[in-house]
Short mmCIF file of C-alpha atoms and ligand atoms in Angstrom, two decimals:
data_model
loop_
_atom_site.label_atom_id
_atom_site.label_comp_id
_atom_site.label_asym_id
_atom_site.label_seq_id
_atom_site.Cartn_x
_atom_site.Cartn_y
_atom_site.Cartn_z
CA UNK A 22 126.23 133.31 75.51
CA UNK A 23 124.88 132.21 72.73
CA UNK A 24 121.74 130.14 73.71
CA UNK A 25 122.41 127.58 70.90
CA UNK A 26 126.03 126.62 73.10
CA UNK A 27 123.45 125.99 76.26
CA UNK A 28 121.12 123.87 73.49
CA UNK A 29 124.33 122.52 72.09
CA UNK A 30 125.79 120.63 74.97
CA UNK A 31 122.79 119.67 75.90
CA UNK A 32 121.81 118.22 72.99
CA UNK A 33 125.20 116.27 73.28
CA UNK A 34 124.13 115.32 77.03
CA UNK A 35 120.72 113.88 75.91
CA UNK A 36 122.06 111.71 73.13
CA UNK A 37 125.39 110.35 75.09
CA UNK A 38 123.27 107.84 77.19
CA UNK A 39 123.18 107.34 80.87
CA UNK A 40 121.09 105.43 82.57
CA UNK A 41 121.84 105.87 86.54
CA UNK A 42 124.84 103.00 86.76
CA UNK A 43 125.85 103.38 83.65
CA UNK A 44 127.06 106.57 83.03
CA UNK A 45 130.71 105.95 81.49
CA UNK A 46 130.09 107.41 78.51
CA UNK A 47 128.44 110.30 79.42
CA UNK A 48 130.90 110.88 82.16
CA UNK A 49 133.67 110.65 79.00
CA UNK A 50 132.36 113.61 77.51
CA UNK A 51 132.28 115.78 80.44
CA UNK A 52 136.22 115.26 80.86
CA UNK A 53 136.67 115.51 77.09
CA UNK A 54 135.10 118.87 76.83
CA UNK A 55 135.90 120.20 79.91
CA UNK A 56 139.82 119.72 79.28
CA UNK A 57 139.19 120.96 75.89
CA UNK A 58 138.23 123.83 77.68
CA UNK A 59 141.38 124.71 79.55
CA UNK A 60 140.36 122.37 82.90
CA UNK A 61 141.59 119.87 85.43
CA UNK A 62 138.56 117.43 85.93
CA UNK A 63 138.54 114.62 88.38
CA UNK A 64 136.68 111.96 89.38
CA UNK A 65 136.03 110.60 92.77
CA UNK A 66 135.90 107.41 93.99
CA UNK A 67 131.97 106.11 92.93
CA UNK A 68 132.24 108.78 89.48
CA UNK A 69 130.71 112.07 89.63
CA UNK A 70 133.23 114.26 87.44
CA UNK A 71 134.36 117.27 89.40
CA UNK A 72 135.65 120.30 88.51
CA UNK A 73 138.32 123.00 90.19
CA UNK A 74 137.50 126.30 88.72
CA UNK A 75 139.27 128.30 91.67
CA UNK A 76 140.47 125.88 94.46
CA UNK A 77 140.68 126.51 98.33
CA UNK A 78 140.18 125.43 101.84
CA UNK A 79 137.38 127.51 103.34
CA UNK A 80 133.96 129.26 101.80
CA UNK A 81 133.46 126.88 99.02
CA UNK A 82 130.81 127.00 96.31
CA UNK A 83 130.33 124.09 95.00
CA UNK A 84 127.32 123.83 91.90
CA UNK A 85 126.54 120.10 91.26
CA UNK A 86 124.15 118.74 88.44
CA UNK A 87 123.80 115.07 87.81
CA UNK A 88 124.20 113.74 84.84
CA UNK A 89 122.35 109.82 85.39
CA UNK A 90 118.72 109.40 83.77
CA UNK A 91 116.01 106.97 84.20
CA UNK A 92 116.10 103.77 81.96
CA UNK A 93 115.60 99.82 82.24
CA UNK A 94 117.93 96.92 82.96
CA UNK A 95 117.50 93.22 82.04
CA UNK A 96 115.41 91.82 84.85
CA UNK A 97 115.71 88.58 83.21
CA UNK A 98 114.82 86.44 79.22
CA UNK A 99 111.89 85.21 78.56
CA UNK A 100 111.29 82.18 77.04
CA UNK A 101 110.52 83.80 73.16
CA UNK A 102 113.98 86.13 73.67
CA UNK A 103 112.61 88.65 74.32
CA UNK A 104 113.11 91.03 77.66
CA UNK A 105 111.76 91.30 81.25
CA UNK A 106 112.57 94.34 82.71
CA UNK A 107 112.83 96.18 85.89
CA UNK A 108 112.84 100.01 86.27
CA UNK A 109 116.02 102.84 86.79
CA UNK A 110 114.80 105.88 88.47
CA UNK A 111 111.04 106.63 89.28
CA UNK A 112 108.35 106.43 86.56
CA UNK A 113 105.59 104.78 85.45
CA UNK A 114 106.26 102.53 82.57
CA UNK A 115 103.51 103.79 80.36
CA UNK A 116 106.14 106.80 79.98
CA UNK A 117 108.37 104.65 77.82
CA UNK A 118 105.61 102.86 75.83
CA UNK A 119 106.21 103.00 72.35
CA UNK A 120 110.15 103.90 72.96
CA UNK A 121 113.39 102.70 71.00
CA UNK A 122 115.83 101.56 73.28
CA UNK A 123 119.25 100.54 73.01
CA UNK A 124 121.20 97.04 75.19
CA UNK A 125 124.09 98.10 76.33
CA UNK A 126 125.40 94.88 76.96
CA UNK A 127 128.36 94.69 79.63
CA UNK A 128 131.48 93.52 77.37
CA UNK A 129 130.14 96.63 75.45
CA UNK A 130 128.34 95.16 72.43
CA UNK A 131 124.86 97.73 71.61
CA UNK A 132 120.97 96.46 70.35
CA UNK A 133 118.66 98.71 69.37
CA UNK A 134 114.87 97.88 70.09
CA UNK A 135 111.55 98.42 71.02
CA UNK A 136 109.57 98.54 74.59
CA UNK A 137 106.02 97.44 73.99
CA UNK A 138 103.36 96.09 75.09
CA UNK A 139 103.81 92.06 74.83
CA UNK A 140 100.68 92.34 72.70
CA UNK A 141 101.09 96.16 70.73
CA UNK A 142 98.38 95.15 67.70
CA UNK A 143 95.04 96.93 68.11
CA UNK A 144 94.66 94.31 65.33
CA UNK A 145 95.39 91.80 67.56
CA UNK A 146 93.82 92.25 70.82
CA UNK A 147 92.34 94.86 72.85
CA UNK A 148 95.07 95.11 75.11
CA UNK A 149 96.62 98.49 74.08
CA UNK A 150 93.23 99.53 75.51
CA UNK A 151 92.94 97.68 78.45
CA UNK A 152 96.11 96.59 78.96
CA UNK A 153 97.82 97.90 83.22
CA UNK A 154 101.51 98.35 81.93
CA UNK A 155 103.82 97.00 84.07
CA UNK A 156 107.02 94.82 83.86
CA UNK A 157 104.11 91.48 83.50
CA UNK A 158 102.43 93.31 80.47
CA UNK A 159 105.62 94.98 79.06
CA UNK A 160 108.85 93.80 77.02
CA UNK A 161 111.61 94.87 75.23
CA UNK A 162 111.78 93.26 71.53
CA UNK A 163 115.56 93.25 70.23
CA UNK A 164 116.10 94.26 66.61
CA UNK A 165 117.77 91.04 66.09
CA UNK A 166 116.43 87.31 65.03
CA UNK A 167 115.60 85.49 68.03
CA UNK A 168 113.01 83.30 69.17
CA UNK A 169 114.35 81.83 72.47
CA UNK A 170 115.99 82.50 75.59
CA UNK A 171 119.05 80.55 73.95
CA UNK A 172 119.31 83.10 70.64
CA UNK A 173 119.08 85.78 72.83
CA UNK A 174 121.96 84.83 75.16
CA UNK A 175 124.27 84.06 71.80
CA UNK A 176 124.15 87.56 71.38
CA UNK A 177 125.94 88.01 74.50
CA UNK A 178 122.65 89.85 76.00
CA UNK A 179 122.36 89.26 79.95
CA UNK A 180 119.86 89.93 83.00
CA UNK A 181 121.92 93.02 84.51
CA UNK A 182 122.43 94.29 80.95
CA UNK A 183 121.97 98.40 80.91
CA UNK A 184 118.81 99.60 78.58
CA UNK A 185 118.46 103.32 77.76
CA UNK A 186 115.69 105.01 76.11
CA UNK A 187 115.67 107.43 72.94
CA UNK A 188 115.85 111.20 74.03
CA UNK A 189 113.90 112.14 70.45
CA UNK A 190 115.75 115.56 71.45
CA UNK A 191 114.76 118.45 69.06
CA UNK A 192 113.48 122.48 69.76
CA UNK A 193 110.35 123.58 68.03
CA UNK A 194 110.19 127.15 68.59
CA UNK A 195 112.06 128.02 71.39
CA UNK A 196 110.92 124.54 73.38
CA UNK A 197 113.58 122.24 73.91
CA UNK A 198 111.99 118.96 73.83
CA UNK A 199 113.60 115.75 75.06
CA UNK A 200 113.73 113.07 77.35
CA UNK A 201 116.56 113.63 80.01
CA UNK A 202 116.48 117.54 80.37
CA UNK A 203 116.63 116.24 84.04
CA UNK A 204 119.43 117.05 85.19
CA UNK A 205 121.10 117.43 81.78
CA UNK A 206 119.38 121.31 80.53
CA UNK A 207 121.20 121.68 83.76
CA UNK A 208 124.32 119.88 83.01
CA UNK A 209 124.37 122.12 79.94
CA UNK A 210 123.87 125.14 81.50
CA UNK A 211 127.21 123.97 84.12
CA UNK A 212 129.51 123.33 80.62
CA UNK A 213 128.41 126.59 79.56
CA UNK A 214 128.98 128.45 82.43
CA UNK A 215 132.75 126.55 82.98
CA UNK A 216 133.13 128.39 79.02
CA UNK A 217 131.94 131.20 79.89
CA UNK A 218 134.10 131.88 82.89
CA UNK A 219 137.36 130.17 81.07
CA UNK A 220 136.57 133.05 77.57
CA UNK A 221 135.54 135.57 79.78
CA UNK A 222 138.04 135.67 82.27
CA UNK A 223 135.21 136.32 84.67
CA UNK A 224 136.85 136.80 88.47
CA UNK A 225 135.52 134.74 91.58
CA UNK A 226 136.13 135.87 94.98
CA UNK A 227 136.27 132.48 96.87
CA UNK A 228 136.60 128.53 95.94
CA UNK A 229 134.17 127.28 93.62
CA UNK A 230 133.66 123.79 92.09
CA UNK A 231 131.30 122.05 89.32
CA UNK A 232 129.86 118.64 90.39
CA UNK A 233 128.39 116.32 87.83
CA UNK A 234 127.02 113.29 89.72
CA UNK A 235 125.90 109.60 88.89
CA UNK A 236 123.50 108.37 91.25
CA UNK A 237 121.28 111.29 91.58
CA UNK A 238 117.96 109.23 90.38
CA UNK A 239 118.70 106.62 93.29
CA UNK A 240 118.98 108.79 95.65
CA UNK A 241 122.86 109.25 96.28
CA UNK A 242 124.30 111.18 93.70
CA UNK A 243 126.21 113.74 96.11
CA UNK A 244 126.12 112.17 99.10
CA UNK A 245 130.13 111.69 99.18
CA UNK A 246 133.17 112.62 98.02
CA UNK A 247 133.00 116.32 97.45
CA UNK A 248 135.80 118.41 97.67
CA UNK A 249 136.97 120.10 100.66
CA UNK A 250 136.07 123.49 102.15
CA UNK A 251 132.93 123.59 100.28
CA UNK A 252 130.24 125.98 102.60
CA UNK A 253 127.29 126.36 99.92
CA UNK A 254 126.36 123.93 97.36
CA UNK A 255 123.33 124.53 95.10
CA UNK A 256 121.70 121.62 93.18
CA UNK A 257 120.90 123.02 89.71
CA UNK A 258 117.97 120.17 89.38
CA UNK A 259 114.54 120.52 87.01
CA UNK A 260 112.13 122.96 88.64
CA UNK A 261 108.74 121.49 88.93
CA UNK A 262 105.54 122.78 86.71
CA UNK A 263 103.11 121.71 88.00
CA UNK A 264 98.84 123.30 88.17
CA UNK A 265 99.96 125.03 91.52
CA UNK A 266 102.89 126.19 91.43
CA UNK A 267 104.42 129.24 90.39
CA UNK A 268 107.32 128.44 87.84
CA UNK A 269 106.60 127.47 84.16
CA UNK A 270 109.05 126.06 81.47
CA UNK A 271 109.79 129.59 80.62
CA UNK A 272 110.94 130.55 84.19
CA UNK A 273 114.23 129.87 86.55
CA UNK A 274 112.54 128.03 89.69
CA UNK A 275 114.25 128.37 92.78
CA UNK A 276 113.16 125.47 95.12
CA UNK A 277 111.82 126.62 99.01
CA UNK A 278 111.13 122.96 100.19
CA UNK A 279 110.89 119.90 98.44
CA UNK A 280 110.07 116.00 100.13
CA UNK A 281 113.51 116.49 102.44
CA UNK A 282 111.94 119.78 103.71
CA UNK A 283 113.12 123.36 103.80
CA UNK A 284 116.53 124.26 102.26
CA UNK A 285 118.72 126.88 103.35
CA UNK A 286 117.13 130.15 103.99
CA UNK A 287 119.14 131.98 103.51
CA UNK A 288 121.30 130.71 100.62
CA UNK A 289 117.60 130.63 98.71
CA UNK A 290 117.16 134.40 99.63
CA UNK A 291 120.31 134.98 97.78
CA UNK A 292 119.33 133.35 94.68
CA UNK A 293 116.00 135.02 95.08
CA UNK A 294 117.96 138.27 95.64
CA UNK A 295 119.80 138.02 92.14
CA UNK A 296 116.81 136.90 90.14
CA UNK A 297 115.08 140.14 91.88
CA UNK A 298 117.70 142.52 90.66
CA UNK A 299 118.62 140.88 87.27
CA UNK A 300 114.72 141.01 86.43
CA UNK A 301 114.81 137.30 85.32
CA UNK A 302 111.59 135.52 85.26
CA UNK A 303 111.62 133.68 88.43
CA UNK A 304 109.71 131.61 90.87
CA UNK A 305 109.65 129.61 94.07
CA UNK A 306 108.08 127.06 94.58
CA UNK A 307 106.95 124.10 96.89
CA UNK A 308 108.30 120.56 95.27
CA UNK A 309 106.02 118.18 96.38
CA UNK A 310 107.18 115.27 95.18
CA UNK A 311 111.40 115.44 95.03
CA UNK A 312 114.66 114.93 96.83
CA UNK A 313 117.97 116.59 95.51
CA UNK A 314 121.57 116.26 95.57
CA UNK A 315 122.25 118.96 98.06
CA UNK A 316 119.63 116.99 100.18
CA UNK A 317 121.18 114.03 99.60
CA UNK A 318 124.56 116.17 100.83
CA UNK A 319 123.32 117.39 104.28
CA UNK A 320 121.71 114.33 104.92
CA UNK A 321 124.65 112.32 105.36
CA UNK A 322 127.32 114.57 107.34
CA UNK A 323 128.22 117.49 104.97
CA UNK A 324 127.83 120.62 107.34
CA UNK A 325 126.51 122.28 103.53
CA UNK A 326 123.96 125.07 103.69
CA UNK A 327 122.17 124.12 100.73
CA UNK A 328 119.52 125.26 97.99
CA UNK A 329 118.53 124.20 94.67
CA UNK A 330 117.18 125.93 91.65
CA UNK A 331 117.11 124.45 88.06
CA UNK A 332 114.95 125.81 84.50
CA UNK A 333 111.46 124.88 84.77
CA UNK A 334 110.63 121.92 83.29
CA UNK A 335 107.06 120.18 82.64
CA UNK A 336 105.36 116.54 82.18
CA UNK A 337 109.16 115.53 84.25
CA UNK A 338 110.21 111.84 84.07
CA UNK A 339 108.17 111.65 80.54
CA UNK A 340 108.86 113.43 77.73
CA UNK A 341 110.20 116.92 79.03
CA UNK A 342 109.70 120.57 77.28
CA UNK A 343 111.48 123.75 78.72
CA UNK A 344 112.41 126.82 76.90
CA UNK A 345 115.46 128.51 75.72
CA UNK A 346 114.06 131.37 77.67
CA UNK A 347 114.16 129.40 81.20
CA UNK A 348 117.83 128.12 79.81
CA UNK A 349 119.60 131.17 79.43
CA UNK A 350 117.94 133.15 82.24
CA UNK A 351 119.36 130.25 84.66
CA UNK A 352 123.26 131.12 83.17
CA UNK A 353 122.28 134.49 83.72
CA UNK A 354 121.70 134.29 87.52
CA UNK A 355 124.69 131.50 87.75
CA UNK A 356 127.21 134.16 85.93
CA UNK A 357 126.00 136.61 88.66
CA UNK A 358 125.98 134.29 91.75
CA UNK A 359 129.33 132.83 91.20
CA UNK A 360 130.32 136.47 91.11
CA UNK A 361 129.20 137.48 94.43
ZN1 ZN B 4 116.57 115.46 88.60
#
């Protein structure tokens, strides 16, 4: 597998907006790609995209990645025609300061804009230096001529409209930089895995499903609606890179424990064993502030063994960065794992 196959999938995914709660465009992209590869993807009631690779009633393996991302939503339209926002997902609003955005109206129109301080001009005020960043000091200015609440409403923009952030995807010297690598880096790896299984006719000895979830950033992505017969669920999600943790952006990160508690002992050991056998650069880490789709699944009446791993992603929930080396290592580990 060329790493460019993986990074092209990631590029297509991150440039298809899917703030949590408005993921239809990205669901459509996945269904098209997976259908082209020869699969029959379907969606559960909530909208997760499920891909049966090998079907069966028992001992199934589910690999999940989430395609919903952080974003914003219109909270209200201000008297000056600009937009007050609310967060979608958890992050400091300062992480989106100065970012280009797209406003997606509920009747299918799109407007561009910028998310910035109410008083962003250094030549006009001290606010850029002194102001706290929150939803009262920051706003979205729309790239349309509007100076009032009424004129903005006439554009078709309303409270409750979704706003996506420009991902600014680029690759420099092997470093993949973009917003939303959490978790579209993993979704890209799973697409590449699906392609590899078809093209190389990889033999798999147990039921295997991929699931692309759409509400992870708000906690219930994988709470329900899985195929029957699953025994093991591995959430493929971003590995935390932090000062005292082992994995960095070039490595695979295997999570032993996050805010939800420890992951399944035996399943986690299996992943570590494969990483060792293959000579993959990996770290086993504890994620201080984290919950995954796998932890959501086991805390909502699913009797699964659960595990979590992913490529090391730095600057999570901001302008994120990983390395091609981590992506290809994660891919190799998963190709090996599904053949066990
Ligand atoms: Zn994530």
